[in-house]
Amino acid sequence: MLSASALSGPASLTPTRDSRLRPVPRPPRSAGLRTPLARRPTIPLLGHCRLHSATVRRPSKQHPAGEKLARDHHCLRAPARPHRRPPAGMPPRKRGKVDGAASPDAGGDRISALPDDALHHLLSFLPAEDAVRTCVLARRWRHLWKSATGLRIWFGYGNELQSVKKFREFVIHLLLLRKRHSSLHTCELRLRNSASLCTHWLRKDRLGLNLWIRHILDCEVRTLRLKIRDPYFCLHLPLVSQHLTTLAFVGLGWTDDLCDFSNCPNLEHLEFDGSTFHGVQQISSKSLKYLSFSNNCDFDFYMESDTLICTPSLVSLRLDKHSGSPPILDSMPSLKEAFLRDPFMGCDDQDCYTCIHDKVQFGYEYNKCVLLQGLSEAENLTLMSDYKGAHFFRDLEWCPTFNNLRTLLLNEWCVDPDFYVLNCILKHSPVLEKLTLHLFTKAPQHKLEMIGRYNQMERSATISKHLKEIRVQCEVVNNKVYKVLKFLGTFGIHFLFK
């Protein structure tokens, strides 16, 4: 039988000789403490192997059962812990590192694992000051900035150095310490003209800045951008480079001897933004394909002759606003697209020098057709005007034939009382396929769009038989728009609202 003490609490049962079960009390345990390993009950195994020990000792070789125990000692290991699922609504626990992640030994620095060519390309997007500061990152980065594929030298844009003197010293050391034979794809020099100190330095040390540009050209740069908001600052050294493909100038002044780009045989892109041309008679380049004038480029108004643009290989032309007398466009047989915006208001003075003067340029007589004659080979043409389109209207008296014109876009300057402009252009465009009219609206925003189609029975023989579509875009159909629709209806064109 069991005694009452055996039923009152937990106890261990051990067999006795008289086959009775006698309770043996367990040793007392302190609150919050575990029983030491030495006091835990152990199973006497051969080779002194304990079940509760964290390590399993190798069995003794002298024991006869040692070899068998060595084969079976893995059975004494603790079983693997079962996988515990997270409670509902909680994200799963992250496991080991993902494939491809940086190891802890590498510090997670994946950028340094890139090849040098990739790092040179990355440094080209940083301002020059920040690119030089990367030399303190690591030993490998000490000289990487010297071979960066791009230089972005800025002053006056919030990240400049303390003074003009320190800026000059920095640029001089930057150019001299750069590796001579490393390739330079892009260079951008931006000098803001808001501070009087910078303006004074530009006009005092022009030779130094020109020498910087000459040194950059000697580094075989491909794309050069100069942004200097000083119309009186001019380059004094001609541009000579066999590697230059793109030039962009913002706010510089130009003289006649600097606008001959024949010494850059691979030049294809040329951009002028807010530039001033002082007595420039000709802008010429045989290799140029893309030419742009934007933000009121100033052509000298009081010149004895207009500026001639001679670019026989030109593919794209953009003349977006200008001041002064407009340039004269020479023949462009390869021209594909052109965008021209005439900002001149015009006047009613019959003796106006700008409106009616007739000039002879370099042995060519232009018959007063200044702009449209050079655009006669274009395939896509946009003619916009903020006012009356005085220069376009003047050229229509000697309107050329647009033998390749497929797409034409005009705005309200073409709406005159007797529709002389529309009638003249349609008759001189024999292969025109699409005509778009932005009437009294700020392009490209508009509320209404009407699409005109031909009535085959009423098709007129005076305009292109290839004309498939005419779009009229406006804010509202007022009296002026209604007159345009009525005029186009005389050619057998009927409109539908979209």
Tab-separated table of N, CA, C and O in Angstrom, residues 299 306-307 319 322-328 342 354 357 370-371 391 394:
chain	number	residue	atom	x	y	z
A	299	PHE	N	20.212	88.417	-81.904
A	299	PHE	CA	20.983	88.679	-83.120
A	299	PHE	C	21.084	90.193	-83.302
A	299	PHE	O	20.075	90.894	-83.229
A	306	ASP	N	22.482	90.389	-92.213
A	306	ASP	CA	21.940	89.403	-91.282
A	306	ASP	C	22.885	88.220	-91.133
A	306	ASP	O	23.764	87.969	-91.960
A	307	THR	N	22.667	87.466	-90.050
A	307	THR	CA	23.481	86.282	-89.777
A	307	THR	C	23.024	85.135	-90.664
A	307	THR	O	21.830	84.781	-90.691
A	319	LEU	N	14.302	77.161	-83.700
A	319	LEU	CA	14.511	78.593	-83.512
A	319	LEU	C	13.313	79.109	-82.710
A	319	LEU	O	12.305	79.527	-83.258
A	322	HIS	N	13.530	84.901	-80.726
A	322	HIS	CA	14.792	85.598	-80.906
A	322	HIS	C	14.493	87.096	-80.877
A	322	HIS	O	13.348	87.519	-80.999
A	323	SER	N	15.513	87.839	-80.691
A	323	SER	CA	15.384	89.295	-80.729
A	323	SER	C	16.333	89.838	-81.774
A	323	SER	O	17.354	89.227	-82.085
A	324	GLY	N	16.007	91.006	-82.300
A	324	GLY	CA	16.807	91.558	-83.369
A	324	GLY	C	16.383	91.021	-84.718
A	324	GLY	O	15.322	90.416	-84.892
A	325	SER	N	17.222	91.206	-85.693
A	325	SER	CA	16.926	90.753	-87.047
A	325	SER	C	17.049	89.236	-87.128
A	325	SER	O	17.999	88.646	-86.597
A	326	PRO	N	16.114	88.554	-87.760
A	326	PRO	CA	16.166	87.084	-87.801
A	326	PRO	C	17.320	86.602	-88.668
A	326	PRO	O	17.746	87.284	-89.604
A	327	PRO	N	17.849	85.424	-88.392
A	327	PRO	CA	18.921	84.879	-89.238
A	327	PRO	C	18.377	84.414	-90.578
A	327	PRO	O	17.186	84.149	-90.741
A	328	ILE	N	19.272	84.315	-91.534
A	328	ILE	CA	18.924	83.818	-92.864
A	328	ILE	C	19.322	82.353	-92.947
A	328	ILE	O	20.451	81.980	-92.618
A	342	ASP	N	8.168	82.914	-84.207
A	342	ASP	CA	8.465	84.302	-84.550
A	342	ASP	C	7.890	85.217	-83.473
A	342	ASP	O	6.673	85.319	-83.318
A	354	THR	N	13.430	96.727	-90.573
A	354	THR	CA	13.358	95.301	-90.283
A	354	THR	C	12.370	94.588	-91.185
A	354	THR	O	12.566	93.441	-91.565
A	357	HIS	N	13.595	95.503	-95.598
A	357	HIS	CA	14.925	95.708	-96.166
A	357	HIS	C	15.331	94.499	-96.994
A	357	HIS	O	14.968	93.364	-96.697
A	370	VAL	N	13.619	85.102	-96.049
A	370	VAL	CA	14.678	84.905	-95.055
A	370	VAL	C	14.606	83.532	-94.406
A	370	VAL	O	15.615	82.839	-94.283
A	371	LEU	N	13.417	83.109	-94.005
A	371	LEU	CA	13.291	81.880	-93.227
A	371	LEU	C	12.747	80.708	-94.036
A	371	LEU	O	13.307	79.603	-93.981
A	391	HIS	N	7.523	88.004	-89.816
A	391	HIS	CA	8.574	87.461	-90.689
A	391	HIS	C	8.027	86.367	-91.598
A	391	HIS	O	8.398	86.260	-92.776
A	394	ARG	N	5.911	87.999	-94.354
A	394	ARG	CA	6.726	88.660	-95.365
A	394	ARG	C	7.306	87.661	-96.360
A	394	ARG	O	7.368	87.907	-97.571
